[in-house]
mmCIF file of C-alpha atoms and ligand atoms in Angstrom:
data_model
loop_
_atom_site.group_PDB
_atom_site.id
_atom_site.type_symbol
_atom_site.label_atom_id
_atom_site.label_comp_id
_atom_site.label_asym_id
_atom_site.label_seq_id
_atom_site.Cartn_x
_atom_site.Cartn_y
_atom_site.Cartn_z
ATOM 1 C CA MET S 1 105.545 114.736 111.006
ATOM 2 C CA LEU S 2 103.580 114.091 107.472
ATOM 3 C CA ASN S 3 100.106 112.599 108.297
ATOM 4 C CA ILE S 4 98.196 111.946 104.653
ATOM 5 C CA VAL S 5 95.081 110.686 104.183
ATOM 6 C CA ILE S 6 94.574 109.542 101.047
ATOM 7 C CA PHE S 7 90.623 109.606 99.893
ATOM 8 C CA GLY S 8 89.039 108.293 96.872
ATOM 9 C CA ALA S 9 85.966 106.434 95.730
ATOM 10 C CA PRO S 10 86.979 102.137 94.998
ATOM 11 C CA GLY S 11 89.740 102.023 92.439
ATOM 12 C CA SER S 12 90.479 105.479 92.907
ATOM 13 C CA GLY S 13 94.388 104.171 93.375
ATOM 14 C CA LYS S 14 95.188 105.125 96.174
ATOM 15 C CA GLY S 15 96.640 102.060 97.039
ATOM 16 C CA THR S 16 98.764 102.318 94.280
ATOM 17 C CA GLN S 17 99.225 105.539 95.225
ATOM 18 C CA SER S 18 99.787 104.884 98.870
ATOM 19 C CA ALA S 19 102.803 102.367 97.410
ATOM 20 C CA ARG S 20 104.709 105.814 95.678
ATOM 21 C CA ILE S 21 104.756 108.203 98.808
ATOM 22 C CA VAL S 22 105.856 105.553 100.983
ATOM 23 C CA GLU S 23 109.136 104.941 98.685
ATOM 24 C CA LYS S 24 109.450 108.267 98.108
ATOM 25 C CA PHE S 25 108.418 109.934 101.675
ATOM 26 C CA GLY S 26 109.825 107.033 103.845
ATOM 27 C CA ILE S 27 106.589 107.189 105.474
ATOM 28 C CA ASN S 28 104.473 103.986 107.486
ATOM 29 C CA HIS S 29 101.447 102.778 105.768
ATOM 30 C CA ILE S 30 98.124 101.840 106.936
ATOM 31 C CA SER S 31 95.681 100.585 104.299
ATOM 32 C CA THR S 32 92.581 99.620 106.357
ATOM 33 C CA GLY S 33 91.383 96.896 103.926
ATOM 34 C CA ASP S 34 94.458 95.345 103.848
ATOM 35 C CA VAL S 35 94.114 94.859 107.247
ATOM 36 C CA LEU S 36 90.889 92.983 106.803
ATOM 37 C CA ARG S 37 91.503 91.101 104.318
ATOM 38 C CA ALA S 38 94.463 89.626 106.336
ATOM 39 C CA GLU S 39 92.455 88.888 108.840
ATOM 40 C CA ILE S 40 89.984 87.156 106.822
ATOM 41 C CA LYS S 41 92.701 85.458 105.754
ATOM 42 C CA ASN S 42 93.937 84.299 108.747
ATOM 43 C CA GLY S 43 90.395 83.589 109.491
ATOM 44 C CA THR S 44 90.299 85.106 113.172
ATOM 45 C CA ASP S 45 86.799 86.663 114.132
ATOM 46 C CA LEU S 46 87.402 89.958 113.523
ATOM 47 C CA GLY S 47 88.236 88.745 109.961
ATOM 48 C CA LYS S 48 84.726 86.815 109.302
ATOM 49 C CA THR S 49 82.989 89.787 111.130
ATOM 50 C CA ALA S 50 84.907 91.814 108.824
ATOM 51 C CA LYS S 51 83.798 89.424 105.484
ATOM 52 C CA GLY S 52 80.416 89.652 105.955
ATOM 53 C CA TYR S 53 80.664 93.634 105.779
ATOM 54 C CA ILE S 54 82.795 93.616 102.921
ATOM 55 C CA ASP S 55 80.760 90.346 100.851
ATOM 56 C CA GLN S 56 78.571 92.834 100.655
ATOM 57 C CA GLY S 57 79.672 95.897 99.914
ATOM 58 C CA GLN S 58 79.468 97.644 103.261
ATOM 59 C CA LEU S 59 81.253 99.798 105.157
ATOM 60 C CA ILE S 60 82.570 97.675 108.946
ATOM 61 C CA PRO S 61 81.316 99.827 111.973
ATOM 62 C CA ASP S 62 83.056 103.222 112.983
ATOM 63 C CA VAL S 63 83.882 101.409 116.395
ATOM 64 C CA LEU S 64 85.489 97.890 115.315
ATOM 65 C CA MET S 65 87.475 100.090 113.190
ATOM 66 C CA ILE S 66 88.296 102.693 115.031
ATOM 67 C CA ASP S 67 89.301 100.502 117.532
ATOM 68 C CA ILE S 68 91.513 98.993 114.308
ATOM 69 C CA LEU S 69 92.998 102.574 113.759
ATOM 70 C CA ALA S 70 93.885 102.997 117.112
ATOM 71 C CA SER S 71 95.894 99.647 117.346
ATOM 72 C CA VAL S 72 97.667 99.905 114.074
ATOM 73 C CA LEU S 73 99.029 103.690 114.588
ATOM 74 C CA ASP S 74 100.153 102.998 118.591
ATOM 75 C CA SER S 75 102.452 100.011 117.143
ATOM 76 C CA PHE S 76 104.683 102.465 114.625
ATOM 77 C CA LYS S 77 106.882 104.254 116.976
ATOM 78 C CA GLU S 78 109.091 106.460 115.692
ATOM 79 C CA SER S 79 107.587 107.435 112.708
ATOM 80 C CA LYS S 80 108.114 109.957 110.254
ATOM 81 C CA GLY S 81 104.656 110.146 109.400
ATOM 82 C CA VAL S 82 101.952 107.859 108.234
ATOM 83 C CA ILE S 83 100.098 107.399 105.037
ATOM 84 C CA PHE S 84 96.265 106.911 105.706
ATOM 85 C CA ASP S 85 94.706 104.365 103.286
ATOM 86 C CA GLY S 86 90.656 103.937 103.351
ATOM 87 C CA PHE S 87 90.984 105.651 106.294
ATOM 88 C CA PRO S 88 88.899 107.768 107.479
ATOM 89 C CA ARG S 89 85.965 106.541 105.261
ATOM 90 C CA THR S 90 82.959 108.270 107.594
ATOM 91 C CA ILE S 91 82.725 111.586 109.039
ATOM 92 C CA ALA S 92 82.826 109.826 112.576
ATOM 93 C CA GLN S 93 85.777 108.064 111.887
ATOM 94 C CA ALA S 94 87.532 111.499 110.495
ATOM 95 C CA GLU S 95 86.600 112.828 114.017
ATOM 96 C CA ALA S 96 88.369 110.338 115.170
ATOM 97 C CA LEU S 97 91.121 110.153 113.524
ATOM 98 C CA LYS S 98 91.520 113.911 114.853
ATOM 99 C CA GLN S 99 91.139 113.621 118.184
ATOM 100 C CA MET S 100 93.863 110.757 118.211
ATOM 101 C CA LEU S 101 96.336 112.614 116.059
ATOM 102 C CA ALA S 102 95.884 115.932 118.721
ATOM 103 C CA GLU S 103 96.183 113.100 121.428
ATOM 104 C CA ARG S 104 100.192 112.791 119.964
ATOM 105 C CA GLY S 105 100.174 116.279 119.503
ATOM 106 C CA GLN S 106 99.722 116.286 115.599
ATOM 107 C CA GLN S 107 97.464 116.792 112.624
ATOM 108 C CA VAL S 108 96.459 115.742 109.486
ATOM 109 C CA SER S 109 99.288 117.490 107.243
ATOM 110 C CA ILE S 110 97.313 116.865 103.898
ATOM 111 C CA MET S 111 93.950 115.008 102.548
ATOM 112 C CA LEU S 112 94.280 113.811 99.058
ATOM 113 C CA ASP S 113 91.072 113.125 97.098
ATOM 114 C CA LEU S 114 91.934 111.465 93.851
ATOM 115 C CA GLU S 115 88.667 111.983 91.350
ATOM 116 C CA VAL S 116 88.073 109.499 88.806
ATOM 117 C CA PRO S 117 84.801 109.219 86.575
ATOM 118 C CA GLU S 118 82.468 106.833 87.360
ATOM 119 C CA ASP S 119 82.436 104.747 84.592
ATOM 120 C CA GLU S 120 87.011 104.894 84.532
ATOM 121 C CA LEU S 121 86.332 103.427 88.412
ATOM 122 C CA MET S 122 83.550 100.492 87.309
ATOM 123 C CA THR S 123 86.701 99.553 84.035
ATOM 124 C CA ARG S 124 89.226 99.491 86.624
ATOM 125 C CA LEU S 125 87.518 97.684 89.918
ATOM 126 C CA ILE S 126 86.163 94.650 86.885
ATOM 127 C CA LYS S 127 89.885 94.499 85.965
ATOM 128 C CA ARG S 128 90.995 93.845 89.107
ATOM 129 C CA GLY S 129 88.653 91.404 90.030
ATOM 130 C CA GLN S 130 89.665 89.208 86.992
ATOM 131 C CA GLU S 131 92.908 89.430 87.953
ATOM 132 C CA SER S 132 93.123 89.088 91.806
ATOM 133 C CA GLY S 133 89.825 87.532 92.287
ATOM 134 C CA ARG S 134 88.814 89.622 94.564
ATOM 135 C CA ALA S 135 85.515 88.330 96.396
ATOM 136 C CA ASP S 136 84.532 92.494 96.068
ATOM 137 C CA ASP S 137 85.456 93.897 92.946
ATOM 138 C CA ASN S 138 82.362 91.865 90.915
ATOM 139 C CA ALA S 139 79.544 94.491 89.380
ATOM 140 C CA GLU S 140 77.110 93.957 92.004
ATOM 141 C CA THR S 141 79.349 94.201 94.622
ATOM 142 C CA ILE S 142 81.060 96.859 93.456
ATOM 143 C CA LYS S 143 77.471 99.410 92.444
ATOM 144 C CA LYS S 144 77.180 99.373 96.145
ATOM 145 C CA ARG S 145 80.118 100.206 96.890
ATOM 146 C CA LEU S 146 80.071 103.319 95.068
ATOM 147 C CA VAL S 147 76.033 104.038 96.615
ATOM 148 C CA VAL S 148 77.766 103.895 100.107
ATOM 149 C CA TYR S 149 80.777 105.675 99.048
ATOM 150 C CA HIS S 150 78.322 108.555 97.524
ATOM 151 C CA SER S 151 76.572 108.481 100.835
ATOM 152 C CA GLN S 152 78.655 107.756 103.892
ATOM 153 C CA THR S 153 82.595 107.997 102.407
ATOM 154 C CA ALA S 154 81.693 111.723 100.276
ATOM 155 C CA PRO S 155 80.532 114.391 102.752
ATOM 156 C CA LEU S 156 84.178 113.937 104.172
ATOM 157 C CA ILE S 157 85.298 116.509 100.760
ATOM 158 C CA ASP S 158 83.136 119.093 102.250
ATOM 159 C CA TRP S 159 84.177 118.226 105.980
ATOM 160 C CA TYR S 160 87.727 118.344 105.116
ATOM 161 C CA LYS S 161 87.682 121.623 102.667
ATOM 162 C CA ALA S 162 86.105 123.121 106.357
ATOM 163 C CA GLU S 163 89.586 121.678 107.573
ATOM 164 C CA GLY S 164 91.423 123.270 105.191
ATOM 165 C CA GLN S 165 93.526 120.495 104.296
ATOM 166 C CA TYR S 166 91.369 119.497 101.588
ATOM 167 C CA CYS S 167 93.770 118.708 98.091
ATOM 168 C CA HIS S 168 91.860 117.679 94.379
ATOM 169 C CA ILE S 169 94.296 115.465 92.319
ATOM 170 C CA ASN S 170 93.332 114.061 89.259
ATOM 171 C CA GLY S 171 93.592 110.820 88.980
ATOM 172 C CA LEU S 172 93.168 110.054 85.799
ATOM 173 C CA GLY S 173 96.364 109.732 83.747
ATOM 174 C CA THR S 174 99.655 108.006 83.959
ATOM 175 C CA MET S 175 100.299 106.114 87.100
ATOM 176 C CA GLU S 176 103.374 108.686 87.129
ATOM 177 C CA GLY S 177 101.931 111.949 86.183
ATOM 178 C CA ILE S 178 99.074 111.177 89.304
ATOM 179 C CA PHE S 179 102.164 110.548 91.538
ATOM 180 C CA ASN S 180 104.106 114.430 90.219
ATOM 181 C CA GLU S 181 101.058 115.995 91.034
ATOM 182 C CA ILE S 182 101.253 114.349 94.868
ATOM 183 C CA ALA S 183 104.604 114.861 95.491
ATOM 184 C CA GLY S 184 104.510 118.476 93.973
ATOM 185 C CA ALA S 185 101.287 118.640 96.802
ATOM 186 C CA ILE S 186 103.183 117.212 99.629
ATOM 187 C CA GLU S 187 106.492 118.899 99.278
ATOM 188 C CA LYS S 188 104.972 121.964 99.206
ATOM 189 C CA LEU S 189 103.406 121.227 102.885
HETATM 190 P P1 ATP H 1 90.948 101.131 96.513
HETATM 191 O O1 ATP H 1 90.797 100.630 95.457
HETATM 192 O O2 ATP H 1 90.974 103.016 96.554
HETATM 193 O O3 ATP H 1 92.143 100.691 97.672
HETATM 194 P P2 ATP H 1 88.819 99.590 97.807
HETATM 195 O O4 ATP H 1 87.540 100.179 98.267
HETATM 196 O O5 ATP H 1 88.701 99.026 96.639
HETATM 197 O O6 ATP H 1 89.639 101.080 97.448
HETATM 198 P P3 ATP H 1 89.847 99.019 100.506
HETATM 199 O O7 ATP H 1 89.594 100.367 100.910
HETATM 200 O O8 ATP H 1 90.744 97.730 100.293
HETATM 201 O O9 ATP H 1 89.305 99.218 98.718
HETATM 202 O O10 ATP H 1 88.237 98.041 101.554
HETATM 203 C C1 ATP H 1 88.215 97.074 101.112
HETATM 204 C C2 ATP H 1 86.912 97.104 102.103
HETATM 205 O O11 ATP H 1 87.132 97.174 103.381
HETATM 206 C C3 ATP H 1 85.952 98.245 101.901
HETATM 207 O O12 ATP H 1 84.747 98.032 100.696
HETATM 208 C C4 ATP H 1 84.911 98.476 103.208
HETATM 209 O O13 ATP H 1 83.651 96.794 103.466
HETATM 210 C C5 ATP H 1 85.956 98.315 104.094
HETATM 211 N N1 ATP H 1 86.562 98.888 105.249
HETATM 212 C C6 ATP H 1 88.175 99.340 104.197
HETATM 213 N N2 ATP H 1 88.475 100.560 105.162
HETATM 214 C C7 ATP H 1 87.487 100.817 106.070
HETATM 215 C C8 ATP H 1 86.972 102.137 107.041
HETATM 216 N N3 ATP H 1 87.991 102.466 107.304
HETATM 217 N N4 ATP H 1 85.963 102.259 107.099
HETATM 218 C C9 ATP H 1 84.640 101.010 107.367
HETATM 219 N N5 ATP H 1 84.904 99.774 106.576
HETATM 220 C C10 ATP H 1 86.323 99.496 106.324
HETATM 221 MG MG1 MG H 2 93.417 99.916 98.702
#
């Protein structure tokens, strides 16, 4: 089983590269951002709660997120593997993921850290906001999300280094070039 964590700041290209990984390696994809946006679109209670946090550039509380992740994971039967996109975003989520996988006799195979300079992240997200109309892709909310990334999410870099699962990827370049580096790292597993 391939259990891949794709990691990086907002706008680092997690979704784009996940789609390519899914295509090449035939594994399942969990994007917590996509799950939450679907809930918002469908007007569910969860969606209403999530919207309050997302519009403020904040993270959804860990207990809620961990529950969501567990139920999506349970829906993947006979899977060749999973790519986790947007989860974990806190140390508590990383510990929960480790435990959930351990209960299934599994573990994270690799954590891919897509590193992109901050000015490039801003440029990409502002452009995405203009094209897709994603409500959280505006300058003010992006700045908040980057602060949250540095304070709550970036500590996972050292956490995964300690687990021996960390792999740095240069997230700047062509989509193909970045994917080649990712595919090379996965093939070495
Ligand atoms: P990227 O552009 O690299 O795909 P992103 O940060 O723009 O990343 P999503 O992963 O789609 O976007 O997440 C959007 C929002 O959903 C986050 O800002 C956060 O509010 C919420 N969210 C998503 N995943 C989590 C999580 N694991 N824990 C808490 N909140 C989450
Ligand atoms: Mg995304």
